[in-house]
Amino acid sequence: MGCIILDAIRCPSNDVGEHMARSLSGAKIAVKLTASVVNTLNDTTAIQGSQPSLNFSANIADGISVGQANRGWHSKSRTILEDEQEVIDLATFEGLDIGAGEGNDCLGQALTLEEVVTIVVQNENAAGVAGHLEILPSDSEGWTAIGTHTVANGGALLAQGMLVKHQPAADGFDVAGSNHRVTFRAVNGGVSYSVYMLGRHDDEESSSSSSSLSSSSVSTSSSSISTSSISTSSNSSSSISTSSSSTSSQSTSSQSTSSNSSSSLSS
């Protein structure tokens, strides 16, 4: 399996008052998925086709409309013990402190979302380490847009598994008043996981400022994964080599200090 590295939102360590305007700069998403399907004939002639072939990228502007976002956040290397769970409330981030105060973003400003533009969740367990990460709407006020990904339905994330959802439309993935809580649960072993998000708050549109503000990125780089097989038959044999997909959203920040922490929440 290829090595997957995730990084996101780099923010200054000093606090910035809640009255300051927030803006998002340099955000980008890129998805690349490629493979070559090779058919080797009996005479050793190789015929090759490029499938799948996906190369998508888009810049995310600052704002609240199509292809825009004005909130960025992540929490890396969160730990859940086996058979335990935690809940993240996307409307208030209640009880969640990544190092700049409970319910705040990395600049110490109150964090609330009305829409999610991009969300990335990764099970960061090392390859081969047990532990399924289940992701699902909470029993109370569950955020249904995330979908239900459990061991029972085969959707839970194993080591290095990743869930990516991107919705650049004007409505994004709606975070409604009674639809905003996500449960993360560890099954068959403990899990270390990370969450990355770009979102919008429509009632507080970002504005430009001469002050240094935040920038965000979600970047994913991965090494190639290749498998090949040759089967002997009277007609032909085939091999398939693939390179793994990557989802990235890159950006820069005017300051280099990063603040990340994890906290445990109750359901």
PDB file of N, CA, C and O in Angstrom, residues 42-102:
ATOM      1  N   ASN A  42      -0.584 -13.793 -26.698  1.00  0.00           N
ATOM      2  CA  ASN A  42       0.266 -14.983 -26.740  1.00  0.00           C
ATOM      3  C   ASN A  42       1.602 -14.729 -27.413  1.00  0.00           C
ATOM      4  O   ASN A  42       2.601 -15.376 -27.088  1.00  0.00           O
ATOM      5  N   ASP A  43       1.633 -13.802 -28.375  1.00  0.00           N
ATOM      6  CA  ASP A  43       2.898 -13.510 -29.063  1.00  0.00           C
ATOM      7  C   ASP A  43       3.714 -12.444 -28.337  1.00  0.00           C
ATOM      8  O   ASP A  43       4.635 -11.864 -28.899  1.00  0.00           O
ATOM      9  N   THR A  44       3.346 -12.168 -27.082  1.00  0.00           N
ATOM     10  CA  THR A  44       3.997 -11.200 -26.188  1.00  0.00           C
ATOM     11  C   THR A  44       3.712  -9.744 -26.556  1.00  0.00           C
ATOM     12  O   THR A  44       4.251  -8.825 -25.932  1.00  0.00           O
ATOM     13  N   THR A  45       2.900  -9.519 -27.568  1.00  0.00           N
ATOM     14  CA  THR A  45       2.495  -8.152 -27.882  1.00  0.00           C
ATOM     15  C   THR A  45       1.636  -7.606 -26.740  1.00  0.00           C
ATOM     16  O   THR A  45       0.707  -8.277 -26.278  1.00  0.00           O
ATOM     17  N   ALA A  46       1.941  -6.414 -26.307  1.00  0.00           N
ATOM     18  CA  ALA A  46       1.200  -5.801 -25.205  1.00  0.00           C
ATOM     19  C   ALA A  46       0.308  -4.688 -25.736  1.00  0.00           C
ATOM     20  O   ALA A  46       0.756  -3.799 -26.459  1.00  0.00           O
ATOM     21  N   ILE A  47      -0.967  -4.762 -25.398  1.00  0.00           N
ATOM     22  CA  ILE A  47      -1.925  -3.720 -25.763  1.00  0.00           C
ATOM     23  C   ILE A  47      -2.353  -3.016 -24.483  1.00  0.00           C
ATOM     24  O   ILE A  47      -2.714  -3.660 -23.502  1.00  0.00           O
ATOM     25  N   GLN A  48      -2.310  -1.687 -24.503  1.00  0.00           N
ATOM     26  CA  GLN A  48      -2.518  -0.921 -23.268  1.00  0.00           C
ATOM     27  C   GLN A  48      -3.588   0.147 -23.438  1.00  0.00           C
ATOM     28  O   GLN A  48      -3.704   0.768 -24.487  1.00  0.00           O
ATOM     29  N   GLY A  49      -4.375   0.328 -22.394  1.00  0.00           N
ATOM     30  CA  GLY A  49      -5.367   1.393 -22.373  1.00  0.00           C
ATOM     31  C   GLY A  49      -5.318   2.139 -21.052  1.00  0.00           C
ATOM     32  O   GLY A  49      -5.055   1.542 -20.005  1.00  0.00           O
ATOM     33  N   SER A  50      -5.542   3.437 -21.085  1.00  0.00           N
ATOM     34  CA  SER A  50      -5.487   4.257 -19.867  1.00  0.00           C
ATOM     35  C   SER A  50      -6.882   4.381 -19.266  1.00  0.00           C
ATOM     36  O   SER A  50      -7.697   5.197 -19.700  1.00  0.00           O
ATOM     37  N   GLN A  51      -7.153   3.575 -18.290  1.00  0.00           N
ATOM     38  CA  GLN A  51      -8.426   3.641 -17.576  1.00  0.00           C
ATOM     39  C   GLN A  51      -8.230   3.135 -16.154  1.00  0.00           C
ATOM     40  O   GLN A  51      -7.563   2.116 -15.963  1.00  0.00           O
ATOM     41  N   PRO A  52      -8.743   3.813 -15.134  1.00  0.00           N
ATOM     42  CA  PRO A  52      -9.428   5.108 -15.223  1.00  0.00           C
ATOM     43  C   PRO A  52      -8.435   6.238 -15.432  1.00  0.00           C
ATOM     44  O   PRO A  52      -7.237   6.072 -15.207  1.00  0.00           O
ATOM     45  N   SER A  53      -8.939   7.363 -15.865  1.00  0.00           N
ATOM     46  CA  SER A  53      -8.100   8.538 -16.063  1.00  0.00           C
ATOM     47  C   SER A  53      -8.862   9.776 -15.600  1.00  0.00           C
ATOM     48  O   SER A  53      -9.710  10.307 -16.318  1.00  0.00           O
ATOM     49  N   LEU A  54      -8.586  10.205 -14.392  1.00  0.00           N
ATOM     50  CA  LEU A  54      -9.245  11.370 -13.806  1.00  0.00           C
ATOM     51  C   LEU A  54      -8.190  12.348 -13.314  1.00  0.00           C
ATOM     52  O   LEU A  54      -7.264  11.976 -12.586  1.00  0.00           O
ATOM     53  N   ASN A  55      -8.306  13.594 -13.714  1.00  0.00           N
ATOM     54  CA  ASN A  55      -7.399  14.639 -13.248  1.00  0.00           C
ATOM     55  C   ASN A  55      -8.212  15.912 -13.052  1.00  0.00           C
ATOM     56  O   ASN A  55      -8.418  16.692 -13.983  1.00  0.00           O
ATOM     57  N   PHE A  56      -8.692  16.115 -11.830  1.00  0.00           N
ATOM     58  CA  PHE A  56      -9.553  17.245 -11.514  1.00  0.00           C
ATOM     59  C   PHE A  56      -8.863  18.169 -10.525  1.00  0.00           C
ATOM     60  O   PHE A  56      -8.253  17.720  -9.551  1.00  0.00           O
ATOM     61  N   SER A  57      -8.945  19.462 -10.781  1.00  0.00           N
ATOM     62  CA  SER A  57      -8.440  20.442  -9.807  1.00  0.00           C
ATOM     63  C   SER A  57      -9.266  21.708  -9.911  1.00  0.00           C
ATOM     64  O   SER A  57      -9.788  22.043 -10.978  1.00  0.00           O
ATOM     65  N   ALA A  58      -9.405  22.386  -8.783  1.00  0.00           N
ATOM     66  CA  ALA A  58     -10.170  23.636  -8.750  1.00  0.00           C
ATOM     67  C   ALA A  58      -9.678  24.506  -7.609  1.00  0.00           C
ATOM     68  O   ALA A  58      -9.402  24.012  -6.502  1.00  0.00           O
ATOM     69  N   ASN A  59      -9.552  25.786  -7.878  1.00  0.00           N
ATOM     70  CA  ASN A  59      -9.232  26.740  -6.829  1.00  0.00           C
ATOM     71  C   ASN A  59     -10.506  27.087  -6.060  1.00  0.00           C
ATOM     72  O   ASN A  59     -11.581  27.213  -6.633  1.00  0.00           O
ATOM     73  N   ILE A  60     -10.383  27.251  -4.754  1.00  0.00           N
ATOM     74  CA  ILE A  60     -11.506  27.627  -3.905  1.00  0.00           C
ATOM     75  C   ILE A  60     -11.302  29.075  -3.483  1.00  0.00           C
ATOM     76  O   ILE A  60     -10.358  29.396  -2.750  1.00  0.00           O
ATOM     77  N   ALA A  61     -12.161  29.964  -3.967  1.00  0.00           N
ATOM     78  CA  ALA A  61     -12.024  31.384  -3.654  1.00  0.00           C
ATOM     79  C   ALA A  61     -12.613  31.695  -2.284  1.00  0.00           C
ATOM     80  O   ALA A  61     -13.350  30.903  -1.693  1.00  0.00           O
ATOM     81  N   ASP A  62     -12.297  32.868  -1.772  1.00  0.00           N
ATOM     82  CA  ASP A  62     -12.839  33.324  -0.497  1.00  0.00           C
ATOM     83  C   ASP A  62     -14.250  33.867  -0.700  1.00  0.00           C
ATOM     84  O   ASP A  62     -14.469  34.738  -1.553  1.00  0.00           O
ATOM     85  N   GLY A  63     -15.224  33.359   0.037  1.00  0.00           N
ATOM     86  CA  GLY A  63     -16.583  33.857  -0.109  1.00  0.00           C
ATOM     87  C   GLY A  63     -17.622  32.816   0.239  1.00  0.00           C
ATOM     88  O   GLY A  63     -17.309  31.771   0.823  1.00  0.00           O
ATOM     89  N   ILE A  64     -18.868  33.082  -0.126  1.00  0.00           N
ATOM     90  CA  ILE A  64     -19.974  32.218   0.283  1.00  0.00           C
ATOM     91  C   ILE A  64     -20.800  31.718  -0.902  1.00  0.00           C
ATOM     92  O   ILE A  64     -21.906  31.215  -0.723  1.00  0.00           O
ATOM     93  N   SER A  65     -20.267  31.836  -2.104  1.00  0.00           N
ATOM     94  CA  SER A  65     -21.016  31.441  -3.287  1.00  0.00           C
ATOM     95  C   SER A  65     -20.394  30.188  -3.917  1.00  0.00           C
ATOM     96  O   SER A  65     -19.597  29.493  -3.288  1.00  0.00           O
ATOM     97  N   VAL A  66     -20.765  29.919  -5.165  1.00  0.00           N
ATOM     98  CA  VAL A  66     -20.276  28.735  -5.874  1.00  0.00           C
ATOM     99  C   VAL A  66     -18.748  28.731  -5.938  1.00  0.00           C
ATOM    100  O   VAL A  66     -18.130  29.739  -6.273  1.00  0.00           O
ATOM    101  N   GLY A  67     -18.140  27.597  -5.618  1.00  0.00           N
ATOM    102  CA  GLY A  67     -16.697  27.470  -5.687  1.00  0.00           C
ATOM    103  C   GLY A  67     -15.955  28.305  -4.662  1.00  0.00           C
ATOM    104  O   GLY A  67     -14.775  28.607  -4.848  1.00  0.00           O
ATOM    105  N   GLN A  68     -16.620  28.671  -3.567  1.00  0.00           N
ATOM    106  CA  GLN A  68     -16.008  29.512  -2.543  1.00  0.00           C
ATOM    107  C   GLN A  68     -16.171  28.891  -1.159  1.00  0.00           C
ATOM    108  O   GLN A  68     -17.024  28.031  -0.928  1.00  0.00           O
ATOM    109  N   ALA A  69     -15.355  29.350  -0.226  1.00  0.00           N
ATOM    110  CA  ALA A  69     -15.443  28.958   1.178  1.00  0.00           C
ATOM    111  C   ALA A  69     -14.855  30.082   2.006  1.00  0.00           C
ATOM    112  O   ALA A  69     -14.023  30.863   1.533  1.00  0.00           O
ATOM    113  N   ASN A  70     -15.295  30.195   3.262  1.00  0.00           N
ATOM    114  CA  ASN A  70     -14.725  31.219   4.143  1.00  0.00           C
ATOM    115  C   ASN A  70     -14.404  30.698   5.537  1.00  0.00           C
ATOM    116  O   ASN A  70     -14.212  31.473   6.468  1.00  0.00           O
ATOM    117  N   ARG A  71     -14.356  29.374   5.668  1.00  0.00           N
ATOM    118  CA  ARG A  71     -13.946  28.756   6.926  1.00  0.00           C
ATOM    119  C   ARG A  71     -13.027  27.579   6.624  1.00  0.00           C
ATOM    120  O   ARG A  71     -13.246  26.829   5.677  1.00  0.00           O
ATOM    121  N   GLY A  72     -12.005  27.410   7.442  1.00  0.00           N
ATOM    122  CA  GLY A  72     -11.102  26.275   7.317  1.00  0.00           C
ATOM    123  C   GLY A  72     -10.766  25.731   8.696  1.00  0.00           C
ATOM    124  O   GLY A  72     -10.609  26.489   9.656  1.00  0.00           O
ATOM    125  N   TRP A  73     -10.677  24.424   8.810  1.00  0.00           N
ATOM    126  CA  TRP A  73     -10.431  23.799  10.126  1.00  0.00           C
ATOM    127  C   TRP A  73      -9.926  22.382   9.932  1.00  0.00           C
ATOM    128  O   TRP A  73     -10.252  21.708   8.958  1.00  0.00           O
ATOM    129  N   HIS A  74      -9.091  21.942  10.867  1.00  0.00           N
ATOM    130  CA  HIS A  74      -8.783  20.516  10.940  1.00  0.00           C
ATOM    131  C   HIS A  74      -8.420  20.133  12.366  1.00  0.00           C
ATOM    132  O   HIS A  74      -8.065  20.964  13.201  1.00  0.00           O
ATOM    133  N   SER A  75      -8.525  18.856  12.627  1.00  0.00           N
ATOM    134  CA  SER A  75      -8.040  18.273  13.876  1.00  0.00           C
ATOM    135  C   SER A  75      -7.349  16.972  13.516  1.00  0.00           C
ATOM    136  O   SER A  75      -7.956  16.070  12.940  1.00  0.00           O
ATOM    137  N   LYS A  76      -6.054  16.890  13.835  1.00  0.00           N
ATOM    138  CA  LYS A  76      -5.239  15.763  13.394  1.00  0.00           C
ATOM    139  C   LYS A  76      -4.952  14.791  14.531  1.00  0.00           C
ATOM    140  O   LYS A  76      -4.871  15.162  15.700  1.00  0.00           O
ATOM    141  N   SER A  77      -4.797  13.541  14.148  1.00  0.00           N
ATOM    142  CA  SER A  77      -4.366  12.468  15.051  1.00  0.00           C
ATOM    143  C   SER A  77      -5.233  12.370  16.304  1.00  0.00           C
ATOM    144  O   SER A  77      -4.737  12.262  17.424  1.00  0.00           O
ATOM    145  N   ARG A  78      -6.533  12.401  16.104  1.00  0.00           N
ATOM    146  CA  ARG A  78      -7.471  12.187  17.202  1.00  0.00           C
ATOM    147  C   ARG A  78      -7.501  10.694  17.522  1.00  0.00           C
ATOM    148  O   ARG A  78      -7.423   9.854  16.641  1.00  0.00           O
ATOM    149  N   THR A  79      -7.610  10.356  18.803  1.00  0.00           N
ATOM    150  CA  THR A  79      -7.541   8.960  19.221  1.00  0.00           C
ATOM    151  C   THR A  79      -8.869   8.507  19.819  1.00  0.00           C
ATOM    152  O   THR A  79      -9.447   9.175  20.672  1.00  0.00           O
ATOM    153  N   ILE A  80      -9.353   7.369  19.336  1.00  0.00           N
ATOM    154  CA  ILE A  80     -10.536   6.736  19.904  1.00  0.00           C
ATOM    155  C   ILE A  80     -10.160   5.297  20.264  1.00  0.00           C
ATOM    156  O   ILE A  80      -9.630   4.560  19.434  1.00  0.00           O
ATOM    157  N   LEU A  81     -10.408   4.917  21.515  1.00  0.00           N
ATOM    158  CA  LEU A  81     -10.133   3.557  21.950  1.00  0.00           C
ATOM    159  C   LEU A  81     -11.178   2.602  21.383  1.00  0.00           C
ATOM    160  O   LEU A  81     -12.274   3.006  20.993  1.00  0.00           O
ATOM    161  N   GLU A  82     -10.818   1.328  21.336  1.00  0.00           N
ATOM    162  CA  GLU A  82     -11.728   0.318  20.796  1.00  0.00           C
ATOM    163  C   GLU A  82     -13.086   0.354  21.487  1.00  0.00           C
ATOM    164  O   GLU A  82     -13.179   0.478  22.712  1.00  0.00           O
ATOM    165  N   ASP A  83     -14.149   0.296  20.700  1.00  0.00           N
ATOM    166  CA  ASP A  83     -15.543   0.284  21.156  1.00  0.00           C
ATOM    167  C   ASP A  83     -15.980   1.601  21.803  1.00  0.00           C
ATOM    168  O   ASP A  83     -17.016   1.653  22.457  1.00  0.00           O
ATOM    169  N   GLU A  84     -15.195   2.648  21.611  1.00  0.00           N
ATOM    170  CA  GLU A  84     -15.597   3.965  22.076  1.00  0.00           C
ATOM    171  C   GLU A  84     -15.868   4.869  20.880  1.00  0.00           C
ATOM    172  O   GLU A  84     -15.589   4.513  19.734  1.00  0.00           O
ATOM    173  N   GLN A  85     -16.445   6.031  21.138  1.00  0.00           N
ATOM    174  CA  GLN A  85     -16.802   6.937  20.051  1.00  0.00           C
ATOM    175  C   GLN A  85     -16.722   8.382  20.532  1.00  0.00           C
ATOM    176  O   GLN A  85     -16.642   8.658  21.731  1.00  0.00           O
ATOM    177  N   GLU A  86     -16.730   9.299  19.568  1.00  0.00           N
ATOM    178  CA  GLU A  86     -16.833  10.707  19.886  1.00  0.00           C
ATOM    179  C   GLU A  86     -17.690  11.389  18.825  1.00  0.00           C
ATOM    180  O   GLU A  86     -17.869  10.875  17.729  1.00  0.00           O
ATOM    181  N   VAL A  87     -18.216  12.552  19.193  1.00  0.00           N
ATOM    182  CA  VAL A  87     -19.121  13.290  18.315  1.00  0.00           C
ATOM    183  C   VAL A  87     -18.539  14.673  18.048  1.00  0.00           C
ATOM    184  O   VAL A  87     -18.064  15.348  18.962  1.00  0.00           O
ATOM    185  N   ILE A  88     -18.585  15.096  16.782  1.00  0.00           N
ATOM    186  CA  ILE A  88     -18.210  16.464  16.418  1.00  0.00           C
ATOM    187  C   ILE A  88     -19.465  17.184  15.954  1.00  0.00           C
ATOM    188  O   ILE A  88     -20.165  16.715  15.047  1.00  0.00           O
ATOM    189  N   ASP A  89     -19.747  18.297  16.583  1.00  0.00           N
ATOM    190  CA  ASP A  89     -20.903  19.127  16.252  1.00  0.00           C
ATOM    191  C   ASP A  89     -20.445  20.219  15.293  1.00  0.00           C
ATOM    192  O   ASP A  89     -19.733  21.148  15.683  1.00  0.00           O
ATOM    193  N   LEU A  90     -20.853  20.121  14.033  1.00  0.00           N
ATOM    194  CA  LEU A  90     -20.393  21.066  13.018  1.00  0.00           C
ATOM    195  C   LEU A  90     -21.037  22.436  13.155  1.00  0.00           C
ATOM    196  O   LEU A  90     -20.545  23.412  12.583  1.00  0.00           O
ATOM    197  N   ALA A  91     -22.125  22.523  13.914  1.00  0.00           N
ATOM    198  CA  ALA A  91     -22.789  23.812  14.085  1.00  0.00           C
ATOM    199  C   ALA A  91     -22.098  24.666  15.133  1.00  0.00           C
ATOM    200  O   ALA A  91     -22.023  25.888  14.991  1.00  0.00           O
ATOM    201  N   THR A  92     -21.558  24.032  16.184  1.00  0.00           N
ATOM    202  CA  THR A  92     -20.987  24.808  17.285  1.00  0.00           C
ATOM    203  C   THR A  92     -19.574  24.376  17.674  1.00  0.00           C
ATOM    204  O   THR A  92     -18.867  25.110  18.343  1.00  0.00           O
ATOM    205  N   PHE A  93     -19.148  23.164  17.264  1.00  0.00           N
ATOM    206  CA  PHE A  93     -17.875  22.579  17.696  1.00  0.00           C
ATOM    207  C   PHE A  93     -17.766  22.579  19.219  1.00  0.00           C
ATOM    208  O   PHE A  93     -16.694  22.737  19.792  1.00  0.00           O
ATOM    209  N   GLU A  94     -18.901  22.384  19.859  1.00  0.00           N
ATOM    210  CA  GLU A  94     -18.993  22.405  21.318  1.00  0.00           C
ATOM    211  C   GLU A  94     -18.089  21.342  21.938  1.00  0.00           C
ATOM    212  O   GLU A  94     -18.066  20.190  21.517  1.00  0.00           O
ATOM    213  N   GLY A  95     -17.326  21.746  22.948  1.00  0.00           N
ATOM    214  CA  GLY A  95     -16.453  20.838  23.662  1.00  0.00           C
ATOM    215  C   GLY A  95     -15.179  20.466  22.929  1.00  0.00           C
ATOM    216  O   GLY A  95     -14.369  19.680  23.430  1.00  0.00           O
ATOM    217  N   LEU A  96     -14.966  21.028  21.757  1.00  0.00           N
ATOM    218  CA  LEU A  96     -13.800  20.679  20.945  1.00  0.00           C
ATOM    219  C   LEU A  96     -12.787  21.809  20.964  1.00  0.00           C
ATOM    220  O   LEU A  96     -13.095  22.944  20.603  1.00  0.00           O
ATOM    221  N   ASP A  97     -11.585  21.514  21.395  1.00  0.00           N
ATOM    222  CA  ASP A  97     -10.525  22.524  21.498  1.00  0.00           C
ATOM    223  C   ASP A  97      -9.289  22.017  20.767  1.00  0.00           C
ATOM    224  O   ASP A  97      -8.664  21.042  21.176  1.00  0.00           O
ATOM    225  N   ILE A  98      -8.922  22.667  19.666  1.00  0.00           N
ATOM    226  CA  ILE A  98      -7.729  22.269  18.915  1.00  0.00           C
ATOM    227  C   ILE A  98      -6.504  23.082  19.330  1.00  0.00           C
ATOM    228  O   ILE A  98      -5.450  22.998  18.715  1.00  0.00           O
ATOM    229  N   GLY A  99      -6.667  23.883  20.408  1.00  0.00           N
ATOM    230  CA  GLY A  99      -5.537  24.623  20.941  1.00  0.00           C
ATOM    231  C   GLY A  99      -5.742  26.112  21.040  1.00  0.00           C
ATOM    232  O   GLY A  99      -4.873  26.835  21.535  1.00  0.00           O
ATOM    233  N   ALA A 100      -6.902  26.615  20.572  1.00  0.00           N
ATOM    234  CA  ALA A 100      -7.168  28.053  20.612  1.00  0.00           C
ATOM    235  C   ALA A 100      -8.484  28.355  21.319  1.00  0.00           C
ATOM    236  O   ALA A 100      -9.091  29.394  21.098  1.00  0.00           O
ATOM    237  N   GLY A 101      -8.932  27.428  22.167  1.00  0.00           N
ATOM    238  CA  GLY A 101     -10.161  27.632  22.916  1.00  0.00           C
ATOM    239  C   GLY A 101     -11.288  26.742  22.426  1.00  0.00           C
ATOM    240  O   GLY A 101     -11.382  26.433  21.235  1.00  0.00           O
ATOM    241  N   GLU A 102     -12.130  26.319  23.362  1.00  0.00           N
ATOM    242  CA  GLU A 102     -13.235  25.432  23.023  1.00  0.00           C
ATOM    243  C   GLU A 102     -14.184  26.073  22.017  1.00  0.00           C
ATOM    244  O   GLU A 102     -14.600  27.213  22.187  1.00  0.00           O
TER     245      GLU A 102
END
